[in-house]
PDB file of N, CA and C in Angstrom:
ATOM      1  N   MET X   1       0.882  -1.081   0.033  1.00  0.00           N
ATOM      2  CA  MET X   1       0.122   0.187   0.160  1.00  0.00           C
ATOM      3  C   MET X   1       0.597   1.090  -0.309  1.00  0.00           C
ATOM      4  N   SER X   2       0.503   2.149  -0.806  1.00  0.00           N
ATOM      5  CA  SER X   2       1.301   3.401  -0.648  1.00  0.00           C
ATOM      6  C   SER X   2       1.191   4.471   0.330  1.00  0.00           C
ATOM      7  N   PHE X   3       2.157   4.991   0.433  1.00  0.00           N
ATOM      8  CA  PHE X   3       1.464   6.162   1.796  1.00  0.00           C
ATOM      9  C   PHE X   3       0.748   6.740   1.287  1.00  0.00           C
ATOM     10  N   THR X   4       0.033   7.356  -0.383  1.00  0.00           N
ATOM     11  CA  THR X   4      -0.781   8.243  -0.638  1.00  0.00           C
ATOM     12  C   THR X   4      -1.966   7.868  -0.250  1.00  0.00           C
ATOM     13  N   GLU X   5      -1.823   5.891  -0.660  1.00  0.00           N
ATOM     14  CA  GLU X   5      -2.908   5.123   0.359  1.00  0.00           C
ATOM     15  C   GLU X   5      -3.871   5.329   1.484  1.00  0.00           C
ATOM     16  N   LYS X   6      -2.108   5.254   2.409  1.00  0.00           N
ATOM     17  CA  LYS X   6      -2.801   5.658   3.654  1.00  0.00           C
ATOM     18  C   LYS X   6      -2.868   6.500   3.921  1.00  0.00           C
ATOM     19  N   ALA X   7      -2.384   7.634   3.694  1.00  0.00           N
ATOM     20  CA  ALA X   7      -2.960   9.022   4.128  1.00  0.00           C
ATOM     21  C   ALA X   7      -4.344   9.308   3.898  1.00  0.00           C
ATOM     22  N   ARG X   8      -4.509   9.081   2.310  1.00  0.00           N
ATOM     23  CA  ARG X   8      -6.476   9.093   1.762  1.00  0.00           C
ATOM     24  C   ARG X   8      -6.971   8.882   2.976  1.00  0.00           C
ATOM     25  N   ASN X   9      -6.563   7.205   3.098  1.00  0.00           N
ATOM     26  CA  ASN X   9      -7.206   7.055   4.077  1.00  0.00           C
ATOM     27  C   ASN X   9      -7.807   7.605   5.568  1.00  0.00           C
ATOM     28  N   LYS X  10      -6.672   8.048   5.992  1.00  0.00           N
ATOM     29  CA  LYS X  10      -6.214   8.033   7.671  1.00  0.00           C
ATOM     30  C   LYS X  10      -7.270   9.699   7.064  1.00  0.00           C
ATOM     31  N   VAL X  11      -7.176  10.997   6.267  1.00  0.00           N
ATOM     32  CA  VAL X  11      -8.326  11.846   5.959  1.00  0.00           C
ATOM     33  C   VAL X  11      -9.970  11.498   6.112  1.00  0.00           C
ATOM     34  N   GLU X  12      -9.921  10.975   5.390  1.00  0.00           N
ATOM     35  CA  GLU X  12     -11.209  10.531   5.636  1.00  0.00           C
ATOM     36  C   GLU X  12     -11.770  10.077   6.853  1.00  0.00           C
ATOM     37  N   GLN X  13     -10.903   9.135   7.460  1.00  0.00           N
ATOM     38  CA  GLN X  13     -11.607   8.860   8.808  1.00  0.00           C
ATOM     39  C   GLN X  13     -11.785   9.899   9.529  1.00  0.00           C
ATOM     40  N   VAL X  14     -10.591  10.695   9.560  1.00  0.00           N
ATOM     41  CA  VAL X  14     -10.661  12.085  10.231  1.00  0.00           C
ATOM     42  C   VAL X  14     -11.899  12.823  10.031  1.00  0.00           C
ATOM     43  N   ALA X  15     -12.105  13.222   9.098  1.00  0.00           N
ATOM     44  CA  ALA X  15     -13.422  14.290   7.904  1.00  0.00           C
ATOM     45  C   ALA X  15     -14.242  13.519   8.674  1.00  0.00           C
ATOM     46  N   GLY X  16     -14.410  11.912   8.485  1.00  0.00           N
ATOM     47  CA  GLY X  16     -15.596  11.105   9.216  1.00  0.00           C
ATOM     48  C   GLY X  16     -16.078  11.975  11.066  1.00  0.00           C
ATOM     49  N   ALA X  17     -14.963  11.356  11.561  1.00  0.00           N
ATOM     50  CA  ALA X  17     -15.133  11.970  13.230  1.00  0.00           C
ATOM     51  C   ALA X  17     -14.899  13.150  13.403  1.00  0.00           C
ATOM     52  N   ALA X  18     -14.555  14.106  12.447  1.00  0.00           N
ATOM     53  CA  ALA X  18     -15.170  15.574  12.349  1.00  0.00           C
ATOM     54  C   ALA X  18     -16.879  15.592  12.342  1.00  0.00           C
ATOM     55  N   LYS X  19     -17.120  14.812  11.204  1.00  0.00           N
ATOM     56  CA  LYS X  19     -18.690  15.442  10.857  1.00  0.00           C
ATOM     57  C   LYS X  19     -18.836  14.747  12.129  1.00  0.00           C
ATOM     58  N   GLU X  20     -19.011  13.375  12.607  1.00  0.00           N
ATOM     59  CA  GLU X  20     -19.623  12.843  13.777  1.00  0.00           C
ATOM     60  C   GLU X  20     -19.465  14.137  14.917  1.00  0.00           C
ATOM     61  N   ARG X  21     -18.764  14.656  15.278  1.00  0.00           N
ATOM     62  CA  ARG X  21     -18.736  15.133  16.466  1.00  0.00           C
ATOM     63  C   ARG X  21     -19.220  16.130  15.902  1.00  0.00           C
ATOM     64  N   ILE X  22     -19.137  17.149  15.039  1.00  0.00           N
ATOM     65  CA  ILE X  22     -20.173  18.393  15.049  1.00  0.00           C
ATOM     66  C   ILE X  22     -21.962  17.631  14.648  1.00  0.00           C
ATOM     67  N   GLY X  23     -21.934  16.625  14.014  1.00  0.00           N
ATOM     68  CA  GLY X  23     -23.321  16.320  14.441  1.00  0.00           C
ATOM     69  C   GLY X  23     -24.066  15.899  15.932  1.00  0.00           C
ATOM     70  N   ASP X  24     -22.914  15.341  16.664  1.00  0.00           N
ATOM     71  CA  ASP X  24     -23.350  15.025  18.361  1.00  0.00           C
ATOM     72  C   ASP X  24     -23.511  17.048  19.043  1.00  0.00           C
ATOM     73  N   ALA X  25     -22.585  17.529  18.722  1.00  0.00           N
ATOM     74  CA  ALA X  25     -22.516  19.289  19.204  1.00  0.00           C
ATOM     75  C   ALA X  25     -23.873  19.414  18.667  1.00  0.00           C
ATOM     76  N   THR X  26     -24.498  19.655  17.758  1.00  0.00           N
ATOM     77  CA  THR X  26     -25.351  20.735  16.794  1.00  0.00           C
ATOM     78  C   THR X  26     -26.556  19.759  17.117  1.00  0.00           C
ATOM     79  N   ASP X  27     -26.807  18.378  17.399  1.00  0.00           N
ATOM     80  CA  ASP X  27     -27.708  17.509  17.625  1.00  0.00           C
ATOM     81  C   ASP X  27     -28.425  17.134  16.105  1.00  0.00           C
ATOM     82  N   ASN X  28     -27.602  16.573  15.685  1.00  0.00           N
ATOM     83  CA  ASN X  28     -28.201  16.882  14.043  1.00  0.00           C
ATOM     84  C   ASN X  28     -27.369  15.149  13.858  1.00  0.00           C
ATOM     85  N   GLU X  29     -28.818  14.477  13.522  1.00  0.00           N
ATOM     86  CA  GLU X  29     -28.470  13.310  13.862  1.00  0.00           C
ATOM     87  C   GLU X  29     -28.057  12.315  12.131  1.00  0.00           C
ATOM     88  N   ARG X  30     -28.480  13.363  11.084  1.00  0.00           N
ATOM     89  CA  ARG X  30     -28.049  12.710  10.256  1.00  0.00           C
ATOM     90  C   ARG X  30     -26.481  12.949   9.686  1.00  0.00           C
ATOM     91  N   MET X  31     -25.746  14.166   9.968  1.00  0.00           N
ATOM     92  CA  MET X  31     -24.640  14.445   9.860  1.00  0.00           C
ATOM     93  C   MET X  31     -23.523  13.745  11.035  1.00  0.00           C
ATOM     94  N   ARG X  32     -24.119  12.900  12.499  1.00  0.00           N
ATOM     95  CA  ARG X  32     -24.036  11.925  13.131  1.00  0.00           C
ATOM     96  C   ARG X  32     -23.763  10.930  12.467  1.00  0.00           C
ATOM     97  N   GLY X  33     -24.519  10.212  11.670  1.00  0.00           N
ATOM     98  CA  GLY X  33     -24.768   9.388  10.620  1.00  0.00           C
ATOM     99  C   GLY X  33     -23.474   8.964   9.538  1.00  0.00           C
ATOM    100  N   GLU X  34     -23.632   9.837   8.707  1.00  0.00           N
ATOM    101  CA  GLU X  34     -22.676  10.048   8.154  1.00  0.00           C
ATOM    102  C   GLU X  34     -21.365  10.356   8.271  1.00  0.00           C
ATOM    103  N   GLY X  35     -21.142  10.607   8.920  1.00  0.00           N
ATOM    104  CA  GLY X  35     -19.690  10.746   9.915  1.00  0.00           C
ATOM    105  C   GLY X  35     -19.231   9.332  10.167  1.00  0.00           C
ATOM    106  N   ALA X  36     -20.270   8.800  10.951  1.00  0.00           N
ATOM    107  CA  ALA X  36     -19.981   7.344  11.761  1.00  0.00           C
ATOM    108  C   ALA X  36     -19.483   6.652  10.013  1.00  0.00           C
ATOM    109  N   SER X  37     -20.625   6.760   9.326  1.00  0.00           N
ATOM    110  CA  SER X  37     -20.554   5.386   7.765  1.00  0.00           C
ATOM    111  C   SER X  37     -19.497   6.469   6.637  1.00  0.00           C
ATOM    112  N   GLN X  38     -18.821   7.343   6.934  1.00  0.00           N
ATOM    113  CA  GLN X  38     -17.536   7.434   6.321  1.00  0.00           C
ATOM    114  C   GLN X  38     -16.466   6.998   7.302  1.00  0.00           C
ATOM    115  N   GLN X  39     -16.414   7.277   8.583  1.00  0.00           N
ATOM    116  CA  GLN X  39     -15.145   6.265   9.547  1.00  0.00           C
ATOM    117  C   GLN X  39     -14.600   5.047   8.766  1.00  0.00           C
ATOM    118  N   SER X  40     -15.991   3.959   9.295  1.00  0.00           N
ATOM    119  CA  SER X  40     -16.565   2.878   8.720  1.00  0.00           C
ATOM    120  C   SER X  40     -15.979   2.269   7.498  1.00  0.00           C
ATOM    121  N   ASP X  41     -16.211   3.201   6.349  1.00  0.00           N
ATOM    122  CA  ASP X  41     -15.633   2.857   4.884  1.00  0.00           C
ATOM    123  C   ASP X  41     -15.095   3.195   5.068  1.00  0.00           C
ATOM    124  N   ALA X  42     -13.540   4.274   5.559  1.00  0.00           N
ATOM    125  CA  ALA X  42     -12.272   4.572   5.543  1.00  0.00           C
ATOM    126  C   ALA X  42     -11.600   3.556   6.044  1.00  0.00           C
ATOM    127  N   ARG X  43     -12.312   2.455   7.073  1.00  0.00           N
ATOM    128  CA  ARG X  43     -11.550   1.464   8.004  1.00  0.00           C
ATOM    129  C   ARG X  43     -11.906  -0.139   6.906  1.00  0.00           C
ATOM    130  N   ALA X  44     -12.520   0.266   6.325  1.00  0.00           N
ATOM    131  CA  ALA X  44     -13.164  -1.199   5.454  1.00  0.00           C
ATOM    132  C   ALA X  44     -11.562  -1.068   4.401  1.00  0.00           C
ATOM    133  N   LYS X  45     -11.379  -0.230   4.331  1.00  0.00           N
ATOM    134  CA  LYS X  45     -10.502   0.214   2.641  1.00  0.00           C
ATOM    135  C   LYS X  45      -9.279  -0.013   3.481  1.00  0.00           C
ATOM    136  N   GLN X  46      -8.777   0.365   4.816  1.00  0.00           N
ATOM    137  CA  GLN X  46      -7.419   0.565   5.425  1.00  0.00           C
ATOM    138  C   GLN X  46      -7.564  -1.252   5.303  1.00  0.00           C
ATOM    139  N   ALA X  47      -8.325  -1.851   6.017  1.00  0.00           N
ATOM    140  CA  ALA X  47      -8.414  -3.372   5.919  1.00  0.00           C
ATOM    141  C   ALA X  47      -8.414  -3.957   4.555  1.00  0.00           C
ATOM    142  N   GLY X  48      -8.777  -3.327   3.791  1.00  0.00           N
ATOM    143  CA  GLY X  48      -8.853  -4.160   2.389  1.00  0.00           C
ATOM    144  C   GLY X  48      -7.317  -4.092   1.615  1.00  0.00           C
ATOM    145  N   GLN X  49      -7.305  -3.002   2.134  1.00  0.00           N
ATOM    146  CA  GLN X  49      -5.592  -2.861   1.686  1.00  0.00           C
ATOM    147  C   GLN X  49      -3.886  -3.565   2.338  1.00  0.00           C
ATOM    148  N   ASN X  50      -4.524  -3.553   3.786  1.00  0.00           N
ATOM    149  CA  ASN X  50      -3.453  -4.140   4.668  1.00  0.00           C
ATOM    150  C   ASN X  50      -3.667  -5.805   4.294  1.00  0.00           C
ATOM    151  N   VAL X  51      -4.658  -6.515   3.827  1.00  0.00           N
ATOM    152  CA  VAL X  51      -4.869  -8.140   3.148  1.00  0.00           C
ATOM    153  C   VAL X  51      -4.129  -7.808   2.096  1.00  0.00           C
ATOM    154  N   LYS X  52      -4.101  -6.546   0.808  1.00  0.00           N
ATOM    155  CA  LYS X  52      -3.744  -7.265   0.100  1.00  0.00           C
ATOM    156  C   LYS X  52      -2.145  -6.578   0.007  1.00  0.00           C
ATOM    157  N   GLU X  53      -1.740  -5.993   0.731  1.00  0.00           N
ATOM    158  CA  GLU X  53      -0.341  -5.920   1.162  1.00  0.00           C
ATOM    159  C   GLU X  53       0.148  -7.368   1.794  1.00  0.00           C
ATOM    160  N   ALA X  54      -0.463  -7.973   2.489  1.00  0.00           N
ATOM    161  CA  ALA X  54      -0.400  -8.900   3.169  1.00  0.00           C
ATOM    162  C   ALA X  54      -0.366 -10.107   1.794  1.00  0.00           C
ATOM    163  N   GLY X  55      -0.653 -10.165   1.727  1.00  0.00           N
ATOM    164  CA  GLY X  55      -0.871 -11.263   0.315  1.00  0.00           C
ATOM    165  C   GLY X  55       0.340 -11.233  -0.211  1.00  0.00           C
ATOM    166  N   SER X  56       0.564  -9.957  -1.271  1.00  0.00           N
ATOM    167  CA  SER X  56       1.823  -9.622  -1.763  1.00  0.00           C
ATOM    168  C   SER X  56       3.216  -9.910  -0.846  1.00  0.00           C
ATOM    169  N   ASN X  57       3.233  -9.958   0.499  1.00  0.00           N
ATOM    170  CA  ASN X  57       4.069  -9.960   1.310  1.00  0.00           C
ATOM    171  C   ASN X  57       4.612 -11.804   1.218  1.00  0.00           C
ATOM    172  N   VAL X  58       3.182 -12.628   1.505  1.00  0.00           N
ATOM    173  CA  VAL X  58       3.644 -13.939   1.033  1.00  0.00           C
ATOM    174  C   VAL X  58       3.861 -14.508   0.037  1.00  0.00           C
ATOM    175  N   LYS X  59       3.327 -13.959  -1.231  1.00  0.00           N
ATOM    176  CA  LYS X  59       4.066 -14.447  -2.198  1.00  0.00           C
ATOM    177  C   LYS X  59       5.180 -13.951  -2.574  1.00  0.00           C
ATOM    178  N   ASP X  60       5.589 -12.962  -2.682  1.00  0.00           N
ATOM    179  CA  ASP X  60       7.553 -12.380  -2.201  1.00  0.00           C
ATOM    180  C   ASP X  60       7.733 -13.319  -1.878  1.00  0.00           C
ATOM    181  N   ALA X  61       7.674 -13.723  -0.226  1.00  0.00           N
ATOM    182  CA  ALA X  61       8.030 -14.570   0.479  1.00  0.00           C
ATOM    183  C   ALA X  61       8.553 -16.211  -0.077  1.00  0.00           C
ATOM    184  N   PHE X  62       7.684 -16.781  -0.869  1.00  0.00           N
ATOM    185  CA  PHE X  62       7.964 -18.112  -2.197  1.00  0.00           C
ATOM    186  C   PHE X  62       8.839 -17.417  -3.250  1.00  0.00           C
ATOM    187  N   LYS X  63       9.165 -16.492  -3.254  1.00  0.00           N
ATOM    188  CA  LYS X  63       9.888 -16.307  -4.541  1.00  0.00           C
ATOM    189  C   LYS X  63      11.174 -16.485  -4.065  1.00  0.00           C
ATOM    190  N   LYS X  64      11.833 -16.205  -2.571  1.00  0.00           N
ATOM    191  CA  LYS X  64      12.899 -15.848  -2.642  1.00  0.00           C
ATOM    192  C   LYS X  64      13.475 -17.381  -2.751  1.00  0.00           C
TER     193      LYS X  64
END
């Protein structure tokens, strides 16, 4: 996984957390939900990238 993808996922997580907190502060359920959803999407992308990277590492280990 490239640094850019990691950074993009982290920014997405932080943006989701900010939305969720703003939703909490303003008692806006829709914004709170959007923020939580955005965070979980970013975590899922990160997990997928980690699995992809692990698979690549295993493949490289067998090539040696």
